[in-house]
Short mmCIF file of C-alpha atoms and ligand atoms in Angstrom, two decimals:
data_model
loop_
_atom_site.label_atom_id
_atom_site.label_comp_id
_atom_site.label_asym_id
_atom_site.label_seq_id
_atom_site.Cartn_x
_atom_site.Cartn_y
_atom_site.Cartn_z
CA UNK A 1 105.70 127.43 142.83
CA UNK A 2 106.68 125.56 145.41
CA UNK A 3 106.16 126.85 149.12
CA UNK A 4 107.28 126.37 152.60
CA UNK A 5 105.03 126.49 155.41
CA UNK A 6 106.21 126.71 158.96
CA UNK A 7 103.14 127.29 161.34
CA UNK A 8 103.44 123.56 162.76
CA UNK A 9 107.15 123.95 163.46
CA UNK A 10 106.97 127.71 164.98
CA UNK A 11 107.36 126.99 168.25
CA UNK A 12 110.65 124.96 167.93
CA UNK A 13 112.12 127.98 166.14
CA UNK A 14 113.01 131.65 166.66
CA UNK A 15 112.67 134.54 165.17
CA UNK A 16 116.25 135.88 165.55
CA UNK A 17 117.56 132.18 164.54
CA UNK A 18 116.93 133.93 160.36
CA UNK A 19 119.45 136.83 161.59
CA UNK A 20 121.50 134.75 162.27
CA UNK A 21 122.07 132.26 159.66
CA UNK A 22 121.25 134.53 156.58
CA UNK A 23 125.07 135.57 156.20
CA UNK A 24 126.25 131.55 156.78
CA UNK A 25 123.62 131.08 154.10
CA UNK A 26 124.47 134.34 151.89
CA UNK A 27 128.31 133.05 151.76
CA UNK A 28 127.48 129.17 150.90
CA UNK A 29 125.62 130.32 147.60
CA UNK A 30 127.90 132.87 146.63
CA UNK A 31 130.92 129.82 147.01
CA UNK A 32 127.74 127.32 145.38
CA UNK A 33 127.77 129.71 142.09
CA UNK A 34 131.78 130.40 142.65
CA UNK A 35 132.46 126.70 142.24
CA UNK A 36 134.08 127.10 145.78
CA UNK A 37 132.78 124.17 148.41
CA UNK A 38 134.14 121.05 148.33
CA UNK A 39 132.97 118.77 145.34
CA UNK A 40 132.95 121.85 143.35
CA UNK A 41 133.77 119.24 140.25
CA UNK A 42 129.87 118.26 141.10
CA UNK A 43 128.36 121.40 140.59
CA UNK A 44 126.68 120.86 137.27
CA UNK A 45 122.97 120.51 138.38
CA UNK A 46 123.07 124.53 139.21
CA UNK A 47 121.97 125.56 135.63
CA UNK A 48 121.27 122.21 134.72
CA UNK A 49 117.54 122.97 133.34
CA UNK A 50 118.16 125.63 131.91
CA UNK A 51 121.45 124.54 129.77
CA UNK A 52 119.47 121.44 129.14
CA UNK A 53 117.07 123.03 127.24
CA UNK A 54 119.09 125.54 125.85
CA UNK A 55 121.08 122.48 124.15
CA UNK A 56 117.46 121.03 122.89
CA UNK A 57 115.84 117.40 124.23
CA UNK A 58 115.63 116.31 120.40
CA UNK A 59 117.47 113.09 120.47
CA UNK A 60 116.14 112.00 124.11
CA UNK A 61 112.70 112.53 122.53
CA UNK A 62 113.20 111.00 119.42
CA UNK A 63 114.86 107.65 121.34
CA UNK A 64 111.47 107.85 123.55
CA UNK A 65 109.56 107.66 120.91
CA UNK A 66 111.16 105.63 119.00
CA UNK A 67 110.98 102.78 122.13
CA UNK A 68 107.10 103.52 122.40
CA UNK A 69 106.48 102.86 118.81
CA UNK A 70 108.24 99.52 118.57
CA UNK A 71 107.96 98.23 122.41
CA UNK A 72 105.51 96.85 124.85
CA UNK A 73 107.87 96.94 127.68
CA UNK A 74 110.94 98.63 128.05
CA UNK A 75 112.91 98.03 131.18
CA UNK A 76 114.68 100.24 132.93
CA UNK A 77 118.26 99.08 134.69
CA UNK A 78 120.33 100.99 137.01
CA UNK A 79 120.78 101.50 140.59
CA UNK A 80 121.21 104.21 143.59
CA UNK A 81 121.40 107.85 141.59
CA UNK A 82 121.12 106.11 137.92
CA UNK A 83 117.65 104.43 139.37
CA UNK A 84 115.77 106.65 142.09
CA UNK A 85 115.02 109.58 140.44
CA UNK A 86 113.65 107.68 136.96
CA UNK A 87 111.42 105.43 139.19
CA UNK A 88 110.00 108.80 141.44
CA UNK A 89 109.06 110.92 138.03
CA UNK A 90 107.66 107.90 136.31
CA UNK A 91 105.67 107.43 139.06
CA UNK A 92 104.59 110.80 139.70
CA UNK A 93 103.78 111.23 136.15
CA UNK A 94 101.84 107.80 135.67
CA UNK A 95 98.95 106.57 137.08
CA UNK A 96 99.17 103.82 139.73
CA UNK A 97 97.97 100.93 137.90
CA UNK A 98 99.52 101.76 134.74
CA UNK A 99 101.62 98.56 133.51
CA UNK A 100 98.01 97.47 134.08
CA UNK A 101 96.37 99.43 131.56
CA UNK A 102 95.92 98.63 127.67
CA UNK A 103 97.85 99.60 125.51
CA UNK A 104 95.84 102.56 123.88
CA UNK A 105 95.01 103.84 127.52
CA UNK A 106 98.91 103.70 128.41
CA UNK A 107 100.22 105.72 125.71
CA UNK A 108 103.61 103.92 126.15
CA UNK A 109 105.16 100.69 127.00
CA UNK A 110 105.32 99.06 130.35
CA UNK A 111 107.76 100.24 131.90
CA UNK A 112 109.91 97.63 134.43
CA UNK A 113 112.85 98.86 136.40
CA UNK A 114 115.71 96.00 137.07
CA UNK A 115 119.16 96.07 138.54
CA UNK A 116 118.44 97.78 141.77
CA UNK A 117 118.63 94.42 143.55
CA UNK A 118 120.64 90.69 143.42
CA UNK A 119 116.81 89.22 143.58
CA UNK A 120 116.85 86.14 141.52
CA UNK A 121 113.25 85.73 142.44
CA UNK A 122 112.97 88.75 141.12
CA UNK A 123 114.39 88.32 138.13
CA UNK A 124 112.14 85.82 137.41
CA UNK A 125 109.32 87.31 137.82
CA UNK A 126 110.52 89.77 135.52
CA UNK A 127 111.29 87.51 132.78
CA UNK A 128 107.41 85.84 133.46
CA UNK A 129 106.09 89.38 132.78
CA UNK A 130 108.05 89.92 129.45
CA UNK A 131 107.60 86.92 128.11
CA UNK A 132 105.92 87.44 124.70
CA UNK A 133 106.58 90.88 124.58
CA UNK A 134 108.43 93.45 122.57
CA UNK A 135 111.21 94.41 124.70
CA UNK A 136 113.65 97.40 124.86
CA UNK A 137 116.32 98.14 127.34
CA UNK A 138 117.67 101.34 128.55
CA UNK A 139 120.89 100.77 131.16
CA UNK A 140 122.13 103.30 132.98
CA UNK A 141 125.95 103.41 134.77
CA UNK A 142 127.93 106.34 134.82
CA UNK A 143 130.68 104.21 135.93
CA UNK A 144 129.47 100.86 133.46
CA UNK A 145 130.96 98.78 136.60
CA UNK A 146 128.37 98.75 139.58
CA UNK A 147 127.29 94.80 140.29
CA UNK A 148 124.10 95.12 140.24
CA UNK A 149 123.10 96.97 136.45
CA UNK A 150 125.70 94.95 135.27
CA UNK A 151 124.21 91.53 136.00
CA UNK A 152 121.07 92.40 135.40
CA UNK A 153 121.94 93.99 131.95
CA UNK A 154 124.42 90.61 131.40
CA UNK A 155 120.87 88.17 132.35
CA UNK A 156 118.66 90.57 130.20
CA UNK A 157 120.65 91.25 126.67
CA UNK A 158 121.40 87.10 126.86
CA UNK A 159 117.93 86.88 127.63
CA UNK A 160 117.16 89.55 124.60
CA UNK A 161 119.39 88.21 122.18
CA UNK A 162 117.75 84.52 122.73
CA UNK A 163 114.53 86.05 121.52
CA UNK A 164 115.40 87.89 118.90
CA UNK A 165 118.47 87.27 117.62
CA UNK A 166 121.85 89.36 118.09
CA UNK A 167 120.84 91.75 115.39
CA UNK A 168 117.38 92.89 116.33
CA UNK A 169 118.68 92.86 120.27
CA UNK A 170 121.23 95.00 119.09
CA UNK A 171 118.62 97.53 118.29
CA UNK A 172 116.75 97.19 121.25
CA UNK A 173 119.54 98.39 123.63
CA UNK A 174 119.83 102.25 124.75
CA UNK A 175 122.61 103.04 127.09
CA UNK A 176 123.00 106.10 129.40
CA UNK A 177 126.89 106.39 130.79
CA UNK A 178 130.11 108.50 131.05
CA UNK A 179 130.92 110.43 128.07
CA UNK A 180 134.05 108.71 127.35
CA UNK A 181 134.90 105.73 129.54
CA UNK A 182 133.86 102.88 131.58
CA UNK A 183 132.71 99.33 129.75
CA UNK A 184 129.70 100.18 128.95
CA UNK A 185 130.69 103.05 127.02
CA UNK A 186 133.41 100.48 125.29
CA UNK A 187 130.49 98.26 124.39
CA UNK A 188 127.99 101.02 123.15
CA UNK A 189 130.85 102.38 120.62
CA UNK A 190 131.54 98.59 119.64
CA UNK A 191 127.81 97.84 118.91
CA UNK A 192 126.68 101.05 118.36
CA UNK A 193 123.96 101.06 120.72
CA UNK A 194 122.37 104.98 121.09
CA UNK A 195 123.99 106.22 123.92
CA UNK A 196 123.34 109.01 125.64
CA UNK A 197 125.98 110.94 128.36
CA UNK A 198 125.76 111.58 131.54
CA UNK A 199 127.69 114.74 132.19
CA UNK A 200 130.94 114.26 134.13
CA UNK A 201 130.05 117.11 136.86
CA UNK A 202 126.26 116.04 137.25
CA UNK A 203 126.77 113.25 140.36
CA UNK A 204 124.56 110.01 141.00
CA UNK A 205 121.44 111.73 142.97
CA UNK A 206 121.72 115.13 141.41
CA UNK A 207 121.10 113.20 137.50
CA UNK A 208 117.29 112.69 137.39
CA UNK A 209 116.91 115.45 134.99
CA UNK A 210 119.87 114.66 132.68
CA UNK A 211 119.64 111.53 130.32
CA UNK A 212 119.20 109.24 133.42
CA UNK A 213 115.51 110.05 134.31
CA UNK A 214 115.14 112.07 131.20
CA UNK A 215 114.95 109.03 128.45
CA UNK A 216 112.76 106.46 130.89
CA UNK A 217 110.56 109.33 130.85
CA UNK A 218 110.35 109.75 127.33
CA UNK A 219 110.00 106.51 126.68
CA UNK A 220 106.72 106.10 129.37
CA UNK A 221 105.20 109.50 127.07
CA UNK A 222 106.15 111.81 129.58
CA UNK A 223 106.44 115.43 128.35
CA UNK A 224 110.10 115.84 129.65
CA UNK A 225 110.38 119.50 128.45
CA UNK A 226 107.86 120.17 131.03
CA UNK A 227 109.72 118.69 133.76
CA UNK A 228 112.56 120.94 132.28
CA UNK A 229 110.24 123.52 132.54
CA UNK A 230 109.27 123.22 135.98
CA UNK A 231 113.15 122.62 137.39
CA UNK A 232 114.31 125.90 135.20
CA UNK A 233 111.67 127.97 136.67
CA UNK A 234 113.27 126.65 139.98
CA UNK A 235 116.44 127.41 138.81
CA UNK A 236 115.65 131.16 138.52
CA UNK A 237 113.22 131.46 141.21
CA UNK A 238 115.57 130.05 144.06
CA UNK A 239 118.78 131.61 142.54
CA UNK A 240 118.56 134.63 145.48
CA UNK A 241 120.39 134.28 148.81
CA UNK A 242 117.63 136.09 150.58
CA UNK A 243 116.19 133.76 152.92
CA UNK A 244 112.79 135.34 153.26
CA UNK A 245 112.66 135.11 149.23
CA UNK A 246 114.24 131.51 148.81
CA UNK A 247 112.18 128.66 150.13
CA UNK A 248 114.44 126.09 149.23
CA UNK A 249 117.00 127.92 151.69
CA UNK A 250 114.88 128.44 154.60
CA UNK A 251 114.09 124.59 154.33
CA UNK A 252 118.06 124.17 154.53
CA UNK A 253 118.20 126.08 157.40
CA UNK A 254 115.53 124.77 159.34
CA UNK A 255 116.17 121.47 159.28
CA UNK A 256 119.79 122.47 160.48
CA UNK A 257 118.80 124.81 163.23
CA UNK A 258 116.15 121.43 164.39
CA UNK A 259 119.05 119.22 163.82
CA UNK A 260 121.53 121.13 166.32
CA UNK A 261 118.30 121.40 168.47
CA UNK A 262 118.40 117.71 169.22
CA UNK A 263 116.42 116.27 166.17
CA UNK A 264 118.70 113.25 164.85
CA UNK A 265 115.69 112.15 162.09
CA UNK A 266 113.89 113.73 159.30
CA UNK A 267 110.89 112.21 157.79
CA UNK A 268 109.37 113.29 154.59
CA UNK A 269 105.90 112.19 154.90
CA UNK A 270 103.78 111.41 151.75
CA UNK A 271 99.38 111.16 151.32
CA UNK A 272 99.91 109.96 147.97
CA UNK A 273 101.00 106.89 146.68
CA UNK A 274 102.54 108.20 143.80
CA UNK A 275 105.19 110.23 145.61
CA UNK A 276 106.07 106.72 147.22
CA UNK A 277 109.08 106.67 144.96
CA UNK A 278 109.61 110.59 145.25
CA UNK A 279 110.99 110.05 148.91
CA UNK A 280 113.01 107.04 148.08
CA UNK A 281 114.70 109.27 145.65
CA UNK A 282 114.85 112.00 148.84
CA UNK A 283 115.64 109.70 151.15
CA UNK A 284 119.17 109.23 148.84
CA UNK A 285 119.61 112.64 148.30
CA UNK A 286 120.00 113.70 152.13
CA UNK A 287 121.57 110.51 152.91
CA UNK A 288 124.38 110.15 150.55
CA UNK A 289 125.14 113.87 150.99
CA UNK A 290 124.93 114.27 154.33
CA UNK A 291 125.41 110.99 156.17
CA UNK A 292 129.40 111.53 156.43
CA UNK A 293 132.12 111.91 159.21
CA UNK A 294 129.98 110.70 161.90
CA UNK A 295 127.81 113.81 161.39
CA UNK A 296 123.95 114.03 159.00
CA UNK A 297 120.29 113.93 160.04
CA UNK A 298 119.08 110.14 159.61
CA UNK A 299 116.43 110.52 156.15
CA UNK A 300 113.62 108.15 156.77
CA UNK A 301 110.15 108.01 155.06
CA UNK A 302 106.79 107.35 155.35
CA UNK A 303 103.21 106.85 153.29
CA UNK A 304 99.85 108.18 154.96
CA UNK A 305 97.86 107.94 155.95
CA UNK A 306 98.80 103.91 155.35
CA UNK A 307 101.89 104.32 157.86
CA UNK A 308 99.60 106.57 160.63
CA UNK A 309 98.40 102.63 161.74
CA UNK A 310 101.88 101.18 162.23
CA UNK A 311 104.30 104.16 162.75
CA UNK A 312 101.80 106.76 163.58
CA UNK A 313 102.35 105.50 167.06
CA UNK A 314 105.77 105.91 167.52
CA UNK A 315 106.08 109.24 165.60
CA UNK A 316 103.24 110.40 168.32
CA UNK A 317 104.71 109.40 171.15
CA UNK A 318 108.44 107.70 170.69
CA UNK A 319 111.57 109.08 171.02
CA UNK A 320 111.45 112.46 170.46
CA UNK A 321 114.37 112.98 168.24
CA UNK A 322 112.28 113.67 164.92
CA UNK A 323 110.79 116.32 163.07
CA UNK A 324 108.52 115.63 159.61
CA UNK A 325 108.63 117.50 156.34
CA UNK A 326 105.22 116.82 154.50
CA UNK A 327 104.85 116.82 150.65
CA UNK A 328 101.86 118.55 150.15
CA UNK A 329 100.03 118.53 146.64
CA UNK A 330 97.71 121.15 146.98
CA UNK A 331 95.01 120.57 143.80
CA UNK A 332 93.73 117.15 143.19
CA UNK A 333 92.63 116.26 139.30
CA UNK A 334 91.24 113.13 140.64
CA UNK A 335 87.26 114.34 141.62
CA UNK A 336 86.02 111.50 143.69
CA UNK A 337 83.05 112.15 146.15
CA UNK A 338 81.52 110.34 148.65
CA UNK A 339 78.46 108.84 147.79
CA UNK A 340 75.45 108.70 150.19
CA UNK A 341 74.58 105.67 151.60
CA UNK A 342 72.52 105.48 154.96
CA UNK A 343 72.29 101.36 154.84
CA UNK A 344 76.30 101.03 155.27
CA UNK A 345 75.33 102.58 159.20
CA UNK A 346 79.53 103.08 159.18
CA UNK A 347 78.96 106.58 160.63
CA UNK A 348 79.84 107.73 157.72
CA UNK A 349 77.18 109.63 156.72
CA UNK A 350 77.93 113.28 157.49
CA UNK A 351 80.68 113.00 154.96
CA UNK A 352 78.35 112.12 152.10
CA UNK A 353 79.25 114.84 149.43
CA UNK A 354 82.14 115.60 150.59
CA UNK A 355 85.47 115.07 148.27
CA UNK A 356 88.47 112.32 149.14
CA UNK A 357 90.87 115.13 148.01
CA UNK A 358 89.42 117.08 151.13
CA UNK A 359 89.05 113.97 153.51
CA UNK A 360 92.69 113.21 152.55
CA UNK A 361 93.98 116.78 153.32
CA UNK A 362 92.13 117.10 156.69
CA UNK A 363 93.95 113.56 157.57
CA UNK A 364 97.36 115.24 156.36
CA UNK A 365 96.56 118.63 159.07
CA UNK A 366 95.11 117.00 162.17
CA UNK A 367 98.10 114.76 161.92
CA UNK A 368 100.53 117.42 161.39
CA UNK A 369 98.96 118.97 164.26
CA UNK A 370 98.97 116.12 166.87
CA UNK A 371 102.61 115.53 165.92
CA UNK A 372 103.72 119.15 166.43
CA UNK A 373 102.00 118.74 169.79
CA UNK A 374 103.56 115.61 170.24
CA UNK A 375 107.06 117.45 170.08
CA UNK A 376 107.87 116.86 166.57
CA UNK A 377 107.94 119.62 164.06
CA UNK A 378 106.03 119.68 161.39
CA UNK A 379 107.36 121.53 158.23
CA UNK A 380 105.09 121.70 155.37
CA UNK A 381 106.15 121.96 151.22
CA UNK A 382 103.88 122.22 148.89
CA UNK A 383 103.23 121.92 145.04
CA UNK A 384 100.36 123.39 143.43
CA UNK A 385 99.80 119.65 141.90
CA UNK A 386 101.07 116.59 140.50
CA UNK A 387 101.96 118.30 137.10
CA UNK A 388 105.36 117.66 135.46
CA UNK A 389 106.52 121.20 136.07
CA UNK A 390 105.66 120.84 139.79
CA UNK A 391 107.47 117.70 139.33
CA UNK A 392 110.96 119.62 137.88
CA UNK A 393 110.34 122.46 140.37
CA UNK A 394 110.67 119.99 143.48
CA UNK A 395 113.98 118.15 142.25
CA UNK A 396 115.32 121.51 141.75
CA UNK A 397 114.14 122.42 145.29
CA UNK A 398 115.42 119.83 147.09
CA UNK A 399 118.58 119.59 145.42
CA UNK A 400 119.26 123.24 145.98
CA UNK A 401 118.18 122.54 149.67
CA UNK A 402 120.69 119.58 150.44
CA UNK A 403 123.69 121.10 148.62
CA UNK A 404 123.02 124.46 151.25
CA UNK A 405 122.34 122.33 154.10
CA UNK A 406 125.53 119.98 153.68
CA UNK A 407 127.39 123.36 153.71
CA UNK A 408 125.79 123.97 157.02
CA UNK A 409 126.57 120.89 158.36
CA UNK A 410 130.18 121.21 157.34
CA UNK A 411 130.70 118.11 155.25
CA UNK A 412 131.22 117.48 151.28
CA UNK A 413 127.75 117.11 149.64
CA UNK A 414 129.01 115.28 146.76
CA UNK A 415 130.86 112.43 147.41
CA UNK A 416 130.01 109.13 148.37
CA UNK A 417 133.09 107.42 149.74
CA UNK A 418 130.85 105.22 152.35
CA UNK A 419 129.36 103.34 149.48
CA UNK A 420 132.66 101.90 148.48
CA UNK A 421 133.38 99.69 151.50
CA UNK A 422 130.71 97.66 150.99
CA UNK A 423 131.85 97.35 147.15
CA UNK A 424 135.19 96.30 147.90
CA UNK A 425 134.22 93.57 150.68
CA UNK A 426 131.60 92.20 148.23
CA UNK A 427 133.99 92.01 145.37
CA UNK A 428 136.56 89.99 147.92
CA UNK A 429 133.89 87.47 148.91
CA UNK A 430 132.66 87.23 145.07
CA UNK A 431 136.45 86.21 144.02
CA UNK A 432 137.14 89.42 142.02
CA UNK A 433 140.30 88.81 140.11
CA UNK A 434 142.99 91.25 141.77
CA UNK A 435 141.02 91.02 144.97
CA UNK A 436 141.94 87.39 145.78
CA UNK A 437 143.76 87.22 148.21
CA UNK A 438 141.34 89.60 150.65
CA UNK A 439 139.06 87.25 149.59
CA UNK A 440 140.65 84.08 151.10
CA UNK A 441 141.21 86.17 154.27
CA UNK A 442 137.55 87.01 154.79
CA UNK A 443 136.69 83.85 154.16
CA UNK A 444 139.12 82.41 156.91
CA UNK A 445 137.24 85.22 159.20
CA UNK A 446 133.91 84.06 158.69
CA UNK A 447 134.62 80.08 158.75
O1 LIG B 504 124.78 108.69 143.86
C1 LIG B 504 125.60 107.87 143.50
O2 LIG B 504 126.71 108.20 143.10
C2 LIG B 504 125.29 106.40 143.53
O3 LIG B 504 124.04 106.14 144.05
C3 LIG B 504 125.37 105.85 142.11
O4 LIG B 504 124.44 106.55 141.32
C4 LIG B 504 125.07 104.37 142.06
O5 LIG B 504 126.01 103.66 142.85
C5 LIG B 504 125.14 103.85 140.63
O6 LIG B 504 126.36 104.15 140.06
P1 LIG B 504 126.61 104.01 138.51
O7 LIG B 504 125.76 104.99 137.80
O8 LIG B 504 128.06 104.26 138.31
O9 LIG B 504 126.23 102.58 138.16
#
């Protein structure tokens, strides 16, 4: 189960501070499970797991395996909430090097991820690393507009379809969208591509564990009913108000009671590469929830112990409007020991024996400690390990966590209306039909 630790941020909290904001906290889950907060229309990830597999995974598995048996590569387009959460369990679940791998070690395709950028380097160097290969493609757009998955699935099915032919590309092409509308829905019904819904009240960042992160997953091998698993046991577990019982809630409130306390930045700190993509997908969680009416804690990330020799410093001793939450994964699979070696004369020697796993952790707690007495509060959550459950259990955590918390800060958790201005100013300068005029006027400003 997942668990909160707070002995590195104790002295930057008191006692009586739980006294007070259990009944705040008792009164935003009972409107949560009411359907009463603003956004309610966005409440769908509550019993998500649970209804998920209560409906049965059948088809998502069957696609998945259907894309492993006749792909080497299948890549992966979307962007923002139809991207982050995909890219954070495939990576969790797979091993760092795995595109890398042969085939009979990787169990699945390769698995790419496009459309998250404009790149056209980058979409080069995709098309360099497919070339040859059995290709399938799974986009994913709730609305079947945004820019970026749409170019990138317009360059990739011509790109398909010159390969194979219109026919076989046609088989090759999964799409994840709105039940009913939006163009991509228009052109899965005309084509019949498999399609596969996003539910209307499940936003963006709350989707990984609907057919959005659920079919990549598939499709890389992952066992997706254990992820299921994982975020259902979540779901009951964290379903009290009590905040002595409910760690997801006491993590809500903390980092609200350190916010009003002066902290304007949160950083979710990571000592495994593999989580890289996990706080990316945190990162837009927080941000796009919170960051609203001039008001949200500033999400930021980084990767240790890599980022303890470049931002180390500055966490230490910079401005001291931060606190840290650490991802701890408490048991390692990966048994790698030092080796003796008295030539190397590194100094190194005492260690000989001793496990990374252990040299690792005792990085991750004399940093925690020289932070917290640096002035920055160290909160601790940890997962038993880098299973799929643990996986499921930690969306569901910190999904619970930011919908509470945005109730705490007073602000709608589930809408994004920021994201639009830069949509409609880039649509302008692009020439957008119906936007034309705009268009000519920005261009005037900037000439
Ligand atoms: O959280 C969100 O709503 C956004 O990040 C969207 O997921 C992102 O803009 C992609 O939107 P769509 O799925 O409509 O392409």
């Amino acid at each position: 189960m997942v668990k909160l630790d707070l002995q590195f941020a104790a002295a930057f909290l008191a006692d009586r501070e739980w006294e007070y904001q259990q009944p705040f906290v008792t009164d935003i889950v009972s409107r949560l499970h009411k359907g009463e907060v603003p956004g309610a229309n966005f409440l769908g990830w509550i019993h998500l797991p649970s209804e998920t597999l209560k409906q049965g995974i059948e088809l998502i598995e069957q696609a998945g395996a259907r894309i492993r048996e006749n792909s080497d590569a299948v890549v992966v387009i979307g962007i923002g909430g139809s991207y982050l959460g995909a890219r954070a369990a495939f990576e969790w679940c797979k091993p760092e090097y795995y595109n890398q791998l042969p085939q009979d070690r990787r169990g699945g395709p390769e698995v790419y991820f496009a459309g998250n950028q404009l790149s056209p380097a980058a979409f080069q160097d995709l098309l360099q690393v497919l070339q040859g290969k059995r290709v399938s493609l799974n986009v994913i757009s709730k609305s079947g507009t945004t820019t970026e998955p749409a170019v990138a699935f317009r360059l990739l099915r011509q790109w398909l379809t010159d390969k194979v032919g219109a026919v076989e590309a046609d088989k090759r092409i999964y799409v994840t969208t709105d039940r009913q509308q939006g163009a991509l829905k228009h052109l899965a019904d005309a084509k019949g591509y498999p399609t596969f819904v996003i539910p209307d009240d499940v936003g963006g960042r709350y989707s990984v564990l609907t057919p959005v992160g659920l079919l990549p997953l598939a499709a890389a091998g992952v066992d997706i009913r254990k992820v299921l698993m994982g975020a259902a046991t979540a779901e009951a577990e964290f379903a009290t108000a009590q905040l002595k019982d409910n760690p997801a809630l006491r993590y809500a409130v903390v980092r609200n009671v350190l916010h009003q306390k002066g902290k304007a930045v949160e950083i979710l700190v990571t000592y495994e590469p593999a989580l890289r993509s996990f706080a990316e997908w945190w990162k837009q969680l927080f941000g796009e929830s919170e960051g609203k009416d001039q008001k949200g804690l500033y999400p930021a990330s980084v990767a240790n112990t890599t980022d303890l020799h470049s931002m180390g410093q500055f966490i230490q001793e910079g401005t001291r409007n931060l606190f840290e939450t650490v991802v701890r994964v408490e048991n390692q699979t990966a048994a790698v020991s030092l080796p003796s070696d008295p030539q190397l004369e590194d100094g190194l020697e005492y260690l000989a024996g001793k496990s990374l796993a252990w040299v690792n952790d005792q990085a991750r707690l004399a940093t925690q400690m020289a932070h917290r007495d640096g002035g920055v509060p160290n909160l601790t959550v940890t997962v038993p390990d880098k299973s799929e459950q643990s996986l499921g259990e930690l969306f569901y955590f910190f999904e619970l966590a930011c919908a509470t918390s945005s109730q705490l800060l007073g602000v709608n958790g589930f809408d994004q209306p920021g994201v639009e201005a830069y949509k409609t100013n880039m649509f302008a300068l692009l020439g957008k039909p119906g936007v034309v005029a705009q268009s000519k006027g920005m261009k005037d400003t900037l000439h």
